[in-house]
Structures are given as structure tokens and as C-alpha cells.
PDB file of C-alpha atoms in Angstrom:
ATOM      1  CA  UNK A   2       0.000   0.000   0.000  1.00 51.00           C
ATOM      2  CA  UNK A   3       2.834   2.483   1.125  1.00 49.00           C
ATOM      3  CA  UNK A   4       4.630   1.790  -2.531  1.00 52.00           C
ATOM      4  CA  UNK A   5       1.291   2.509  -4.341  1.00 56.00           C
ATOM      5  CA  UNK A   6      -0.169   5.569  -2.272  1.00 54.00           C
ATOM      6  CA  UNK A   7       3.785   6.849  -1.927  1.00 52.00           C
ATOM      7  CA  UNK A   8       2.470   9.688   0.262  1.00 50.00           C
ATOM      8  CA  UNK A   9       1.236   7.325   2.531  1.00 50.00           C
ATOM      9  CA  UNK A  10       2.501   7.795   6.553  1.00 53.00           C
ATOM     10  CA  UNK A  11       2.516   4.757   8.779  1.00 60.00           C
ATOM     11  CA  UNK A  12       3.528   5.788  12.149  1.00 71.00           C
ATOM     12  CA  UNK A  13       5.603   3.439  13.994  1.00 85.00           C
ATOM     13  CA  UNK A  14       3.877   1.745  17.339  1.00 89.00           C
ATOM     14  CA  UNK A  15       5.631   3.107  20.726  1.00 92.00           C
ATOM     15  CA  UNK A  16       6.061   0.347  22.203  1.00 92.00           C
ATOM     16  CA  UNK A  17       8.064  -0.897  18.857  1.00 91.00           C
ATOM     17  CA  UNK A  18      10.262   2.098  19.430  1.00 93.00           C
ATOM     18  CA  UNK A  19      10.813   1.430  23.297  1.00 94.00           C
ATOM     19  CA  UNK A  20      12.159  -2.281  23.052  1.00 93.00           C
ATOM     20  CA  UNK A  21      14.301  -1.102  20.073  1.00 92.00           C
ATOM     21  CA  UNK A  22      15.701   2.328  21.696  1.00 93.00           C
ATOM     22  CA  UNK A  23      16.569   0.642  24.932  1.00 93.00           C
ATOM     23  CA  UNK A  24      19.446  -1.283  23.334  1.00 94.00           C
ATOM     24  CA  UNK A  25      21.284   1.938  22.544  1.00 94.00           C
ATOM     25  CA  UNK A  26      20.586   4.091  25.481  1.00 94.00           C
ATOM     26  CA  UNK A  27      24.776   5.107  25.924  1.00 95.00           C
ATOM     27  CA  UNK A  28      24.751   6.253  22.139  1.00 96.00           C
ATOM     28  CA  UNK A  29      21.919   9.199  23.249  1.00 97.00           C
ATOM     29  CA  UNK A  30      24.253  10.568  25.950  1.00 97.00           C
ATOM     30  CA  UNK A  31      25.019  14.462  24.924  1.00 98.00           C
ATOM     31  CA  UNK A  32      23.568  14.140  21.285  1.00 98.00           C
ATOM     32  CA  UNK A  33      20.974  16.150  19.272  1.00 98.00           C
ATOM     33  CA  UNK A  34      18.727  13.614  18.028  1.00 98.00           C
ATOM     34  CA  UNK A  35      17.070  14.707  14.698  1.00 97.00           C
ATOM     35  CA  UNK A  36      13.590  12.969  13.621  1.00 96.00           C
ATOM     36  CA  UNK A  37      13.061  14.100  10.419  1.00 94.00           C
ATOM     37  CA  UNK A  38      10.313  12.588   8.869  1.00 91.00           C
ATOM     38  CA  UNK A  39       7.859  12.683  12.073  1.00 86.00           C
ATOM     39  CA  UNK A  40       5.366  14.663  12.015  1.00 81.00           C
ATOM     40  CA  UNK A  41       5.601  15.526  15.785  1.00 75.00           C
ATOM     41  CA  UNK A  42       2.266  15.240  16.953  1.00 75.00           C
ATOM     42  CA  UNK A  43       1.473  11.981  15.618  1.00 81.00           C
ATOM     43  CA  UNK A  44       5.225  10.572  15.994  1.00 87.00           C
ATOM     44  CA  UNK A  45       5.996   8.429  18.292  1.00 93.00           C
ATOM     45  CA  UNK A  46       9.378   8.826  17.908  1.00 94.00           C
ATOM     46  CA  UNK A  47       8.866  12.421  19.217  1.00 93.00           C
ATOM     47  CA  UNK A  48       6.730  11.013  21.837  1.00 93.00           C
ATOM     48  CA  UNK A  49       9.579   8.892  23.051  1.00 95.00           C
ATOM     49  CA  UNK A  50      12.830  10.891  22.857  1.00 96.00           C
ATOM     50  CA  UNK A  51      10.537  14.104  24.901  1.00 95.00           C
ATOM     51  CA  UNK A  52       9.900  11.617  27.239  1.00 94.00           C
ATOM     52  CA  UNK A  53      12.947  10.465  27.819  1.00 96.00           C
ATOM     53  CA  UNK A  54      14.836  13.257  27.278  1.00 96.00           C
ATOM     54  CA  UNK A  55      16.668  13.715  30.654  1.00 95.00           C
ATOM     55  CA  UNK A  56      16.554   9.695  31.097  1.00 95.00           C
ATOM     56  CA  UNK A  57      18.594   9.360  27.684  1.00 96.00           C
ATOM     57  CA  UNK A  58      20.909  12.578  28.759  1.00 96.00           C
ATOM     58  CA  UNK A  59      19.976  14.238  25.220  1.00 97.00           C
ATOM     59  CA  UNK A  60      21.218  17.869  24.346  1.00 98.00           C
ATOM     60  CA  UNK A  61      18.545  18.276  21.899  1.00 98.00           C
ATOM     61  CA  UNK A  62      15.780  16.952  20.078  1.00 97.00           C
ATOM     62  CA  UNK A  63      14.731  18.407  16.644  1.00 96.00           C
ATOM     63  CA  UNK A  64      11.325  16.976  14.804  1.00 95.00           C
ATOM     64  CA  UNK A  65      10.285  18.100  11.758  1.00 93.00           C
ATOM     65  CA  UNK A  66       8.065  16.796   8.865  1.00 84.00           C
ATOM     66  CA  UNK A  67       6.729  17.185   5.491  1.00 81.00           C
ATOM     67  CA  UNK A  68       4.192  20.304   5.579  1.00 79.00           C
ATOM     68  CA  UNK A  69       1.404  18.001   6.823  1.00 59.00           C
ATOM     69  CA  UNK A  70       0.120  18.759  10.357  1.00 48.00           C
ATOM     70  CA  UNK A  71      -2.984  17.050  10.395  1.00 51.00           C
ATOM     71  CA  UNK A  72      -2.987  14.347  13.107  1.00 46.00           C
ATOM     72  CA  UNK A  73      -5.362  12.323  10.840  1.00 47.00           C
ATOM     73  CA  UNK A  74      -3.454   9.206   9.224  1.00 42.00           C
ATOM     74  CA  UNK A  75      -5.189   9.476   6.035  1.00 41.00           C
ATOM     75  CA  UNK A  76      -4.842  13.767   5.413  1.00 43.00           C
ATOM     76  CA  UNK A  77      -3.666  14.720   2.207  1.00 47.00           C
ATOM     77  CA  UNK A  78      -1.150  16.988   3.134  1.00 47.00           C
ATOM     78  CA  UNK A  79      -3.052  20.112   2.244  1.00 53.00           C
ATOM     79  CA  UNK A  80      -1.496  22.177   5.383  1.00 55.00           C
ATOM     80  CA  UNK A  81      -0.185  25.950   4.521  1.00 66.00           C
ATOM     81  CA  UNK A  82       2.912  25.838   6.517  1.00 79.00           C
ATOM     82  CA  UNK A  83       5.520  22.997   7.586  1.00 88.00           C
ATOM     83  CA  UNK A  84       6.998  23.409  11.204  1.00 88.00           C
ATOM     84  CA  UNK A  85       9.927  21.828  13.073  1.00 92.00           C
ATOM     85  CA  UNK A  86      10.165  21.436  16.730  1.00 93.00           C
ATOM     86  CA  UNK A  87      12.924  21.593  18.949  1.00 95.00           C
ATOM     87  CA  UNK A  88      12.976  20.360  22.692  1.00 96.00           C
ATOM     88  CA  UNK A  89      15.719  20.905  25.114  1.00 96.00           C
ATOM     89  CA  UNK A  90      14.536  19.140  28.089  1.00 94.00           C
ATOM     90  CA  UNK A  91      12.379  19.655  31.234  1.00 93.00           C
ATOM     91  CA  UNK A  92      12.680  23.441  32.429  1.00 92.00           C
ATOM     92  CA  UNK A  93       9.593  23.066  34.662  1.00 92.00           C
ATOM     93  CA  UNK A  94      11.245  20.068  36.411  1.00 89.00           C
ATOM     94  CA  UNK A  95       7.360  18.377  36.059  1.00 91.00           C
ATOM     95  CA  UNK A  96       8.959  15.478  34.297  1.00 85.00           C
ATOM     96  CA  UNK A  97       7.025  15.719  31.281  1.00 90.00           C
ATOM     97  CA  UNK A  98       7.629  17.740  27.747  1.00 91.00           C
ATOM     98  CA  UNK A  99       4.942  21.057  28.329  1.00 91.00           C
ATOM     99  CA  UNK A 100       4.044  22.862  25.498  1.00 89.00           C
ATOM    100  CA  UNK A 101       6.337  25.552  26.404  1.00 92.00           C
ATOM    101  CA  UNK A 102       9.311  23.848  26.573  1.00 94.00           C
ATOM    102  CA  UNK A 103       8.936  22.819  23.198  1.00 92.00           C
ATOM    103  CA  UNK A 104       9.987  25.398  20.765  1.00 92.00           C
ATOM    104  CA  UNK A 105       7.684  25.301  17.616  1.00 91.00           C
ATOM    105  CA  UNK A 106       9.035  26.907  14.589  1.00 92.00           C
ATOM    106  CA  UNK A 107       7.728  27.329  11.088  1.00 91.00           C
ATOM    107  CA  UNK A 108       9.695  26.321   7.917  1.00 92.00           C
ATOM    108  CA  UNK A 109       9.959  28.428   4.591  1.00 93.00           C
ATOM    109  CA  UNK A 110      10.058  25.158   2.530  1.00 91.00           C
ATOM    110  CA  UNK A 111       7.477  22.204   2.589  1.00 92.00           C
ATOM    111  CA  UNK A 112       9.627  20.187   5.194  1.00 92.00           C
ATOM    112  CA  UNK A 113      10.904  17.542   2.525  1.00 94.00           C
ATOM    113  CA  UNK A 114      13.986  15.804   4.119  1.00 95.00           C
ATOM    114  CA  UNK A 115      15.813  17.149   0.931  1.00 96.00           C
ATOM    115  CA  UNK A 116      14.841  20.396   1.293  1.00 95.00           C
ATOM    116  CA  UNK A 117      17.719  23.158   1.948  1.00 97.00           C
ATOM    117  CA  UNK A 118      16.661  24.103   5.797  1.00 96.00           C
ATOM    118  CA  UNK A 119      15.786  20.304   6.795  1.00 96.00           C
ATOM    119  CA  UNK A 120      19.629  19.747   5.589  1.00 97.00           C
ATOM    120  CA  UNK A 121      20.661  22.556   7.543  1.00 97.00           C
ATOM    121  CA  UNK A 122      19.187  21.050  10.634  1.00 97.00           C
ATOM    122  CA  UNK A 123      20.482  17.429   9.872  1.00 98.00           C
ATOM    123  CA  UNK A 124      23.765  19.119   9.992  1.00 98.00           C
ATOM    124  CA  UNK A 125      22.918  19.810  13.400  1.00 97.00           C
ATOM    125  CA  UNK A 126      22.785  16.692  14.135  1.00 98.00           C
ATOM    126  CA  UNK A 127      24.339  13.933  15.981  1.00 98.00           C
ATOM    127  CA  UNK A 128      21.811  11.021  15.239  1.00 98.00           C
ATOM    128  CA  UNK A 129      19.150  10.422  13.088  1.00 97.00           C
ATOM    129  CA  UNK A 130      16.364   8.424  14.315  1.00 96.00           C
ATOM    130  CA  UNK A 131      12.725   8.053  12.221  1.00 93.00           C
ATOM    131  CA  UNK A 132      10.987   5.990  10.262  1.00 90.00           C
ATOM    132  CA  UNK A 133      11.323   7.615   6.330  1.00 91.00           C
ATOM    133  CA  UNK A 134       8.923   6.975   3.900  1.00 88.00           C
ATOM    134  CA  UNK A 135       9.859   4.080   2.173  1.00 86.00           C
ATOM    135  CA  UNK A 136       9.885   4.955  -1.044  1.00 89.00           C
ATOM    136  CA  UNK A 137      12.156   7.274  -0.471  1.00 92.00           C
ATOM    137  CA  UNK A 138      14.154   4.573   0.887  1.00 92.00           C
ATOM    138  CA  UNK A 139      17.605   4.996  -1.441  1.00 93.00           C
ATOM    139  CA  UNK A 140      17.268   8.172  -1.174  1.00 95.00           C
ATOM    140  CA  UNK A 141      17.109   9.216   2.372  1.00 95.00           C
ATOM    141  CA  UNK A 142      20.055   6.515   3.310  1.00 95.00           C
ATOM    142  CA  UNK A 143      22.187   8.725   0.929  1.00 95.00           C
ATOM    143  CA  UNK A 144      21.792  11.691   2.227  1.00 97.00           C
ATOM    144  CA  UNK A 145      22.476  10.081   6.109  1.00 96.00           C
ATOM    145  CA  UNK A 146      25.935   8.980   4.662  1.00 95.00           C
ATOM    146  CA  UNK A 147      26.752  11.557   2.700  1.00 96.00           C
ATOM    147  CA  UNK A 148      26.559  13.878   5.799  1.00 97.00           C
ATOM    148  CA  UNK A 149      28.281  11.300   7.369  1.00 95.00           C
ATOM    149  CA  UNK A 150      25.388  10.622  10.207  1.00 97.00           C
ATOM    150  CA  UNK A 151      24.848   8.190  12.655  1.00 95.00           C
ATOM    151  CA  UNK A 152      20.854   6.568  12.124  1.00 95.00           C
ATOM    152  CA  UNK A 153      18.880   4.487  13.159  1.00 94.00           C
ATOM    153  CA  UNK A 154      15.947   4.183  10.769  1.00 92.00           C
ATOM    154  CA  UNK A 155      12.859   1.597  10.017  1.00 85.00           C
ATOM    155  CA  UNK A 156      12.772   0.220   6.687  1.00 83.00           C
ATOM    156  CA  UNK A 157      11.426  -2.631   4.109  1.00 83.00           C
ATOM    157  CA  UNK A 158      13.365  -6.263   5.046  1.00 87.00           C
ATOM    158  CA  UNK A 159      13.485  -5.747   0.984  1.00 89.00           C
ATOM    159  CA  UNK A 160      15.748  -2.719   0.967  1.00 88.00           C
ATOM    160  CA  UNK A 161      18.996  -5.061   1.744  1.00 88.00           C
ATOM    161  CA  UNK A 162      18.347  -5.904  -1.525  1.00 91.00           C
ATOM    162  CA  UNK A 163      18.265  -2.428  -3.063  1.00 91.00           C
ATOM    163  CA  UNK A 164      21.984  -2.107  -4.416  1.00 93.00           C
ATOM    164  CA  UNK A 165      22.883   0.818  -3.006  1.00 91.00           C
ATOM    165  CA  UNK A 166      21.834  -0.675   0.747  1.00 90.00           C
ATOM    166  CA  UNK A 167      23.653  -4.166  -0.056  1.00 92.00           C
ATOM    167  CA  UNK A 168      27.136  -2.692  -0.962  1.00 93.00           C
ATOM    168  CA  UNK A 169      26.735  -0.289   2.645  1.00 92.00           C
ATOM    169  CA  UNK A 170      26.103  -3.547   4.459  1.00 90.00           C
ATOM    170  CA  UNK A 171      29.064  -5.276   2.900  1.00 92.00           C
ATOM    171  CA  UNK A 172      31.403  -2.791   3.492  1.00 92.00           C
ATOM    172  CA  UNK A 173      30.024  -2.888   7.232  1.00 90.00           C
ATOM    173  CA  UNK A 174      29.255   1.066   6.841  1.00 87.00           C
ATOM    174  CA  UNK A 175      25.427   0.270   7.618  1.00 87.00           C
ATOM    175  CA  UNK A 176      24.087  -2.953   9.583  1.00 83.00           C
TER     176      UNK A 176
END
């Protein structure tokens, strides 16, 4: 369905996210952890690293997503304005992410991945951690390596086939 639709979104279960994430916990320590395909208030990516932001020891989280800001799985991505978030930690000391901790900013461009100011905040980055769209598959590991980033992303058990994946995994660049 996702290669059909390709502007389908198919947000990734929390508790998927928790019993992957807790295996590398000491990776998080000091980073700025960059979601950038999660539209933040239906990710639970973004749900997760706000969470545990203090717990993880994160400098920064970032969030943004493709223009779409309707929490409905099935919008078509008819919003005016894309937005990134950024969240550095729990000022309050309530232990939970409040609305005005978390710094919402609007984007010029659409909020593609590809686009000039998404870039600009991937070079921000430490780690990379989302679930692209899948299509896009090829694409979005490219750009992760040629910025040289650390990622952990969610994809197809068919893209170790994809060429481009394959000869990362053999060279032990990607696992």
C-alpha cells in the first residue's frame, strides 16, 4: 500500500520504538537527536525521545516533517505551513515535555527531508532516528551517509536488496 499511495505515513507503534531504543541508550548521551520525517504530533518517535529526554541525557531533540500537520493518518497533506520542533529538556522540572518547553518553529520550505533548511538542521545533528517513507528509501540513506550521520531508521526487510543498501552492508558502513 505504502509503494502505491507513496504519500502514505505509517507511524511506527511506541512500544516498537521502546524495546528497540533501549538497546542503545549510551549512544543518546550528549547528542541532538534529529527525527526528520515525524510529524511531531502523531510521531511516536517524538513522543519517546521528549519523554525520555533527561533519562537518555539528550542535548537536543529536533522533529520536523513534510508540511502536513494534520494528526489524521489518512490527510492529504493540504497544510499551509511545515513546522519543526525543537525540545531541550524539562525546564519546569514536572517530568514531562509542556508545550512551552517545546519550541515550535515554522519552515519556509514544505519540510521535505531534501529540502535546503531540513539539511541545515540534519547538519545539526548527531543522530538520526525516524521511520522515512519508504519509497524514499535509497534516497534518504544517501543523504544520512553523505553527511556522514549516525541513524537508526525503520525500513522494508526488501531494501537489503536495493543495491545501493547491499554494498553499505558489505562494506560494514550500515548494519
Amino acid at each position: 500500500a505504502a509503494t502505491i499511495a507513496k504519500k502514505a505515513e505509517f507511524y511506527t507503534q511506541l512500544h516498537v520504538i521502546e524495546e528497540e531504543l533501549k538497546h542503545y541508550k549510551k549512544y543518546f548521551k550528549n547528542k541532538v537527536v534529529y527525527c526528520n520525517c515525524d510529524d511531531p504530533r502523531a510521531s511516536n518517535f517524538f513522543h519517546y525521545f521528549s519523554h525520555n529526554f533527561e533519562n537518555l541525557g539528550l542535548k537536543k531533540l529536533i522533529t520536523s516533517c513534510y508540511k502536513n500537520q494534520n494528526v489524521d493518518l489518512f490527510s492529504l497533506n493540504q497544510s499551509k505551513k511545515a513546522i519543526y520542533l525543537e525540545y531541550e529538556g524539562d525546564k519546569n522540572k514536572n517530568n514531562f515535555p509542556d508545550i512551552e518547553e517545546i519550541n515550535v518553529k515554522n519552515l519556509k520550505s514544505d519540510g521535505d527531508f531534501r529540502s535546503d533548511e531540513c539539511i541545515k538542521l540534519l547538519i545539526e545533528s548527531d543522530i538520526v532516528v525516524t521511520n522515512p517513507p519508504f519509497f524514499l528509501f535509497r534516497e534518504f540513506v544517501a543523504q544520512l551517509t553523505k553527511y556522514k550521520k549516525k541513524f537508526l531508521i525503520i525500513g522494508n526487510m526488501n531494501a537489503i536488496s536495493y543495491r545501493e543498501i547491499f554494498k553499505l552492508i558489505k562494506e560494514n558502513k550500515i548494519w
